[in-house]
Each structure stands twice: as structure tokens, then as C-alpha cells.
Amino acid sequence: MPAPGLRLRTAPTADLSPRELAAVRALLDDAFTGRFDDEDWAHALGGLHVLASADGQLAGHASLVGRQLIADGRTLRTGYVEAVATAAPMRRRGVGAAVMAEIERLIAGGAELGALASSAAAVNFYRARGWLRWTGPTAALTPGGPVETPDEAVLVLPTPATPAPLDPTGRLVCDWRRGDLW
């Protein structure tokens, strides 16, 4: 059940003020305890942000950015989830679930597939929400050609627009970007 008084706002990066962006970055730095760098931040920008607030304070965040993934040779317009975090005092109070419900609504309304890379600790959270663990090989297109990415915990969320059949045991390839490829 979501925290009482929780308010969600969805906005493109361009509509967030410098103060709001600084608050999101601070939340992410705190939530990821020093493992969220400038390239991770860059990956979270340029799409849509779902911001959760309680009592006027930022309580949670997730970004949705557009990417192209290739599944079994088919390029899929993908809503890729980045920078999911909940403020420490608000954890286990439904904030993450509320933010993800809005992200999932956005994915279903405009993408052929949802995808994200998860920490080991969060995989069960996403699976409980209907996300499927990609069990096949993963790779990334790089300037030097495709590179295998065997240690990634990638999850996908089929949408009404997902071309059938989607085989999660097949090969999944992501587009190129600096920093973490997934």
C-alpha cells in the first residue's frame, strides 16, 4: 500500500528545475551509496522522470528513456528504466511500487518492450511486478562491434505492442552508450 500523502509527478527532463534535478541526483547518490557516477546520471536524463514526494520531500524516483534493443534479430522500441531509488526513510512503504506502476503504464502506452538492468537485491521486486528475467545471452553493440555482457541481470516487460513470440532464452542486444552498457 502506498504511503499516505504520496504524490506522483511525471515530467520530461527539460521541465525539471535545476533545484529538482539536484534533489534527484542527491537522492540517487545516497541510495546507491557512492556507486552512482556521472555516466549513470547521464543515462537517467533525456526522457521522462517519475518523482514521488511526501510532505514536500522527494521520496522516490525513476527515469524512462528510449533505447533500441534487438531480440532474436528484431529491433524493439524499448522504454528503458534507469535510476530507480527510494529515500531511506520511505523504504518499504510503497513508494517504489507507486513509481514503478507509473513507469509501467508509460511503457505499456508507448513502447514495444520495457527493460532494465537490476541489482541482485532488487530482482525479486521486479519479478513480483511481472517483469521477466532475461535468461538468454546478452550483448551490447559497441563502436568495435558486439560485446557479450554475461554478468547482467536484465529484466523485460512485454507490452501489448511486443511482437510475439518473445523468447527470453534468446539473445538480447542493447544499443551503445558510454558507461554501463545496460
mmCIF file of C-alpha atoms in Angstrom:
data_model
loop_
_atom_site.group_PDB
_atom_site.id
_atom_site.type_symbol
_atom_site.label_atom_id
_atom_site.label_comp_id
_atom_site.label_asym_id
_atom_site.label_seq_id
_atom_site.Cartn_x
_atom_site.Cartn_y
_atom_site.Cartn_z
ATOM 1 C CA MET A 1 0.000 0.000 0.000
ATOM 2 C CA PRO A 2 1.463 3.405 -0.949
ATOM 3 C CA ALA A 3 2.498 5.781 1.783
ATOM 4 C CA PRO A 4 -0.316 8.136 2.806
ATOM 5 C CA GLY A 5 0.027 11.522 1.141
ATOM 6 C CA LEU A 6 2.338 10.250 -1.582
ATOM 7 C CA ARG A 7 2.209 12.450 -4.683
ATOM 8 C CA LEU A 8 3.488 11.388 -8.115
ATOM 9 C CA ARG A 9 4.620 13.733 -10.842
ATOM 10 C CA THR A 10 5.767 12.746 -14.320
ATOM 11 C CA ALA A 11 7.881 15.219 -16.267
ATOM 12 C CA PRO A 12 10.478 15.284 -19.021
ATOM 13 C CA THR A 13 13.998 16.242 -18.005
ATOM 14 C CA ALA A 14 13.548 19.635 -19.691
ATOM 15 C CA ASP A 15 10.711 20.511 -17.300
ATOM 16 C CA LEU A 16 12.677 19.831 -14.117
ATOM 17 C CA SER A 17 14.260 22.849 -12.467
ATOM 18 C CA PRO A 18 17.941 22.840 -11.540
ATOM 19 C CA ARG A 19 16.861 22.504 -7.900
ATOM 20 C CA GLU A 20 14.706 19.454 -8.697
ATOM 21 C CA LEU A 21 17.498 17.855 -10.705
ATOM 22 C CA ALA A 22 19.915 18.452 -7.830
ATOM 23 C CA ALA A 23 17.454 16.821 -5.408
ATOM 24 C CA VAL A 24 17.080 13.789 -7.683
ATOM 25 C CA ARG A 25 20.848 13.460 -8.039
ATOM 26 C CA ALA A 26 21.287 13.702 -4.245
ATOM 27 C CA LEU A 27 18.625 11.003 -3.737
ATOM 28 C CA LEU A 28 20.387 8.728 -6.229
ATOM 29 C CA ASP A 29 23.836 9.357 -4.754
ATOM 30 C CA ASP A 30 22.503 8.475 -1.311
ATOM 31 C CA ALA A 31 20.508 5.427 -2.442
ATOM 32 C CA PHE A 32 23.385 3.950 -4.438
ATOM 33 C CA THR A 33 25.966 4.747 -1.707
ATOM 34 C CA GLY A 34 28.742 6.008 -3.943
ATOM 35 C CA ARG A 35 28.081 3.671 -6.888
ATOM 36 C CA PHE A 36 26.127 6.214 -8.950
ATOM 37 C CA ASP A 37 28.506 8.180 -11.170
ATOM 38 C CA ASP A 38 28.178 10.945 -13.766
ATOM 39 C CA GLU A 39 27.626 8.457 -16.605
ATOM 40 C CA ASP A 40 24.830 6.780 -14.637
ATOM 41 C CA TRP A 41 23.339 10.240 -14.160
ATOM 42 C CA ALA A 42 23.611 10.944 -17.890
ATOM 43 C CA HIS A 43 21.737 7.691 -18.594
ATOM 44 C CA ALA A 44 18.855 8.914 -16.420
ATOM 45 C CA LEU A 45 18.431 12.171 -18.345
ATOM 46 C CA GLY A 46 16.646 12.991 -21.576
ATOM 47 C CA GLY A 47 13.482 11.018 -21.041
ATOM 48 C CA LEU A 48 10.679 11.062 -18.506
ATOM 49 C CA HIS A 49 11.070 11.184 -14.742
ATOM 50 C CA VAL A 50 8.557 9.861 -12.256
ATOM 51 C CA LEU A 51 9.019 11.702 -8.978
ATOM 52 C CA ALA A 52 7.312 10.685 -5.759
ATOM 53 C CA SER A 53 7.057 13.185 -2.939
ATOM 54 C CA ALA A 54 5.679 13.015 0.568
ATOM 55 C CA ASP A 55 5.272 16.031 2.812
ATOM 56 C CA GLY A 56 7.027 18.157 0.192
ATOM 57 C CA GLN A 57 10.145 15.967 0.201
ATOM 58 C CA LEU A 58 11.429 13.819 -2.639
ATOM 59 C CA ALA A 59 10.649 10.226 -1.664
ATOM 60 C CA GLY A 60 11.345 8.273 -4.854
ATOM 61 C CA HIS A 61 12.387 8.474 -8.482
ATOM 62 C CA ALA A 62 12.687 6.508 -11.709
ATOM 63 C CA SER A 63 13.566 7.557 -15.249
ATOM 64 C CA LEU A 64 12.275 6.163 -18.507
ATOM 65 C CA VAL A 65 14.465 6.659 -21.564
ATOM 66 C CA GLY A 66 14.155 5.414 -25.094
ATOM 67 C CA ARG A 67 16.531 2.712 -26.303
ATOM 68 C CA GLN A 68 16.667 0.181 -29.114
ATOM 69 C CA LEU A 69 17.082 -3.460 -28.119
ATOM 70 C CA ILE A 70 17.470 -6.337 -30.526
ATOM 71 C CA ALA A 71 15.756 -9.601 -29.572
ATOM 72 C CA ASP A 72 16.254 -12.540 -31.908
ATOM 73 C CA GLY A 73 17.159 -10.187 -34.752
ATOM 74 C CA ARG A 74 14.151 -7.866 -34.239
ATOM 75 C CA THR A 75 14.766 -4.265 -33.205
ATOM 76 C CA LEU A 76 12.333 -3.231 -30.478
ATOM 77 C CA ARG A 77 11.403 0.296 -29.414
ATOM 78 C CA THR A 78 12.188 -0.019 -25.733
ATOM 79 C CA GLY A 79 11.243 2.003 -22.681
ATOM 80 C CA TYR A 80 14.367 1.551 -20.583
ATOM 81 C CA VAL A 81 14.162 2.150 -16.838
ATOM 82 C CA GLU A 82 17.001 3.964 -15.091
ATOM 83 C CA ALA A 83 17.783 5.484 -11.710
ATOM 84 C CA VAL A 84 15.134 3.791 -9.571
ATOM 85 C CA ALA A 85 15.531 4.804 -5.944
ATOM 86 C CA THR A 86 13.571 5.435 -2.767
ATOM 87 C CA ALA A 87 14.700 7.733 0.034
ATOM 88 C CA ALA A 88 15.888 5.693 3.013
ATOM 89 C CA PRO A 89 13.155 6.835 5.446
ATOM 90 C CA MET A 90 10.453 5.970 2.885
ATOM 91 C CA ARG A 91 11.556 2.435 2.021
ATOM 92 C CA ARG A 92 9.085 -0.441 2.457
ATOM 93 C CA ARG A 93 6.162 1.999 2.350
ATOM 94 C CA GLY A 94 5.012 1.511 -1.253
ATOM 95 C CA VAL A 95 6.982 4.357 -2.826
ATOM 96 C CA GLY A 96 8.952 2.136 -5.206
ATOM 97 C CA ALA A 97 5.806 0.257 -6.196
ATOM 98 C CA ALA A 98 3.931 3.503 -6.903
ATOM 99 C CA VAL A 99 6.790 4.889 -9.010
ATOM 100 C CA MET A 100 7.136 1.630 -10.937
ATOM 101 C CA ALA A 101 3.379 1.410 -11.561
ATOM 102 C CA GLU A 102 3.556 4.755 -13.362
ATOM 103 C CA ILE A 103 6.711 3.737 -15.261
ATOM 104 C CA GLU A 104 4.984 0.528 -16.356
ATOM 105 C CA ARG A 105 1.927 2.489 -17.518
ATOM 106 C CA LEU A 106 4.177 4.713 -19.635
ATOM 107 C CA ILE A 107 5.985 1.704 -21.102
ATOM 108 C CA ALA A 108 2.714 -0.024 -22.000
ATOM 109 C CA GLY A 109 1.464 3.127 -23.701
ATOM 110 C CA GLY A 110 4.411 3.779 -25.965
ATOM 111 C CA ALA A 111 6.973 1.015 -26.215
ATOM 112 C CA GLU A 112 7.240 -2.426 -27.717
ATOM 113 C CA LEU A 113 9.176 -3.611 -24.679
ATOM 114 C CA GLY A 114 10.198 -2.449 -21.231
ATOM 115 C CA ALA A 115 13.674 -3.302 -19.971
ATOM 116 C CA LEU A 116 16.015 -2.618 -17.087
ATOM 117 C CA ALA A 117 19.188 -3.875 -15.501
ATOM 118 C CA SER A 118 18.723 -4.770 -11.860
ATOM 119 C CA SER A 119 20.882 -5.221 -8.842
ATOM 120 C CA ALA A 120 20.693 -8.736 -7.414
ATOM 121 C CA ALA A 121 18.854 -7.342 -4.385
ATOM 122 C CA ALA A 122 16.029 -5.858 -6.499
ATOM 123 C CA VAL A 123 15.383 -8.712 -8.959
ATOM 124 C CA ASN A 124 12.574 -10.202 -6.858
ATOM 125 C CA PHE A 125 10.882 -6.781 -6.528
ATOM 126 C CA TYR A 126 10.659 -6.507 -10.321
ATOM 127 C CA ARG A 127 9.713 -10.151 -10.851
ATOM 128 C CA ALA A 128 6.843 -9.778 -8.388
ATOM 129 C CA ARG A 129 5.610 -6.913 -10.604
ATOM 130 C CA GLY A 130 5.520 -9.128 -13.701
ATOM 131 C CA TRP A 131 8.950 -8.371 -15.153
ATOM 132 C CA LEU A 132 10.644 -11.395 -16.751
ATOM 133 C CA ARG A 133 14.273 -12.260 -16.126
ATOM 134 C CA TRP A 134 16.122 -12.489 -19.465
ATOM 135 C CA THR A 135 17.878 -15.849 -19.213
ATOM 136 C CA GLY A 136 19.466 -15.903 -22.651
ATOM 137 C CA PRO A 137 22.773 -14.302 -23.588
ATOM 138 C CA THR A 138 23.051 -10.521 -23.538
ATOM 139 C CA ALA A 139 25.348 -8.272 -25.516
ATOM 140 C CA ALA A 140 25.862 -4.644 -26.471
ATOM 141 C CA LEU A 141 26.601 -3.014 -29.772
ATOM 142 C CA THR A 142 29.818 -1.027 -29.372
ATOM 143 C CA PRO A 143 31.939 1.012 -31.793
ATOM 144 C CA GLY A 144 34.164 -2.084 -32.038
ATOM 145 C CA GLY A 145 31.253 -4.438 -32.722
ATOM 146 C CA PRO A 146 29.034 -6.551 -30.447
ATOM 147 C CA VAL A 147 30.412 -7.337 -26.980
ATOM 148 C CA GLU A 148 28.945 -10.065 -24.774
ATOM 149 C CA THR A 149 27.648 -8.898 -21.372
ATOM 150 C CA PRO A 150 27.243 -12.152 -19.429
ATOM 151 C CA ASP A 151 27.040 -10.750 -15.904
ATOM 152 C CA GLU A 152 23.975 -8.547 -16.318
ATOM 153 C CA ALA A 153 20.650 -9.104 -14.559
ATOM 154 C CA VAL A 154 18.352 -7.865 -17.332
ATOM 155 C CA LEU A 155 14.593 -7.942 -16.940
ATOM 156 C CA VAL A 156 11.980 -7.208 -19.579
ATOM 157 C CA LEU A 157 8.331 -6.261 -19.539
ATOM 158 C CA PRO A 158 6.357 -7.211 -22.655
ATOM 159 C CA THR A 159 3.683 -4.728 -23.728
ATOM 160 C CA PRO A 160 0.612 -5.032 -25.946
ATOM 161 C CA ALA A 161 2.896 -3.867 -28.793
ATOM 162 C CA THR A 162 5.567 -6.532 -28.207
ATOM 163 C CA PRO A 163 5.916 -8.625 -31.353
ATOM 164 C CA ALA A 164 5.100 -12.214 -30.474
ATOM 165 C CA PRO A 165 6.705 -14.504 -29.659
ATOM 166 C CA LEU A 166 9.371 -13.039 -27.385
ATOM 167 C CA ASP A 167 11.827 -15.715 -26.268
ATOM 168 C CA PRO A 168 13.667 -14.732 -23.047
ATOM 169 C CA THR A 169 16.174 -17.526 -23.664
ATOM 170 C CA GLY A 170 17.298 -15.962 -26.964
ATOM 171 C CA ARG A 171 19.964 -13.311 -27.462
ATOM 172 C CA LEU A 172 19.228 -9.732 -26.365
ATOM 173 C CA VAL A 173 21.436 -6.896 -27.594
ATOM 174 C CA CYS A 174 21.345 -3.293 -26.406
ATOM 175 C CA ASP A 175 22.394 -0.161 -28.226
ATOM 176 C CA TRP A 176 25.701 1.598 -27.455
ATOM 177 C CA ARG A 177 26.240 4.207 -24.760
ATOM 178 C CA ARG A 178 29.154 5.305 -22.604
ATOM 179 C CA GLY A 179 29.482 3.832 -19.120
ATOM 180 C CA ASP A 180 27.388 0.864 -18.060
ATOM 181 C CA LEU A 181 26.037 -0.689 -21.227
ATOM 182 C CA TRP A 182 22.876 -1.981 -19.548
#
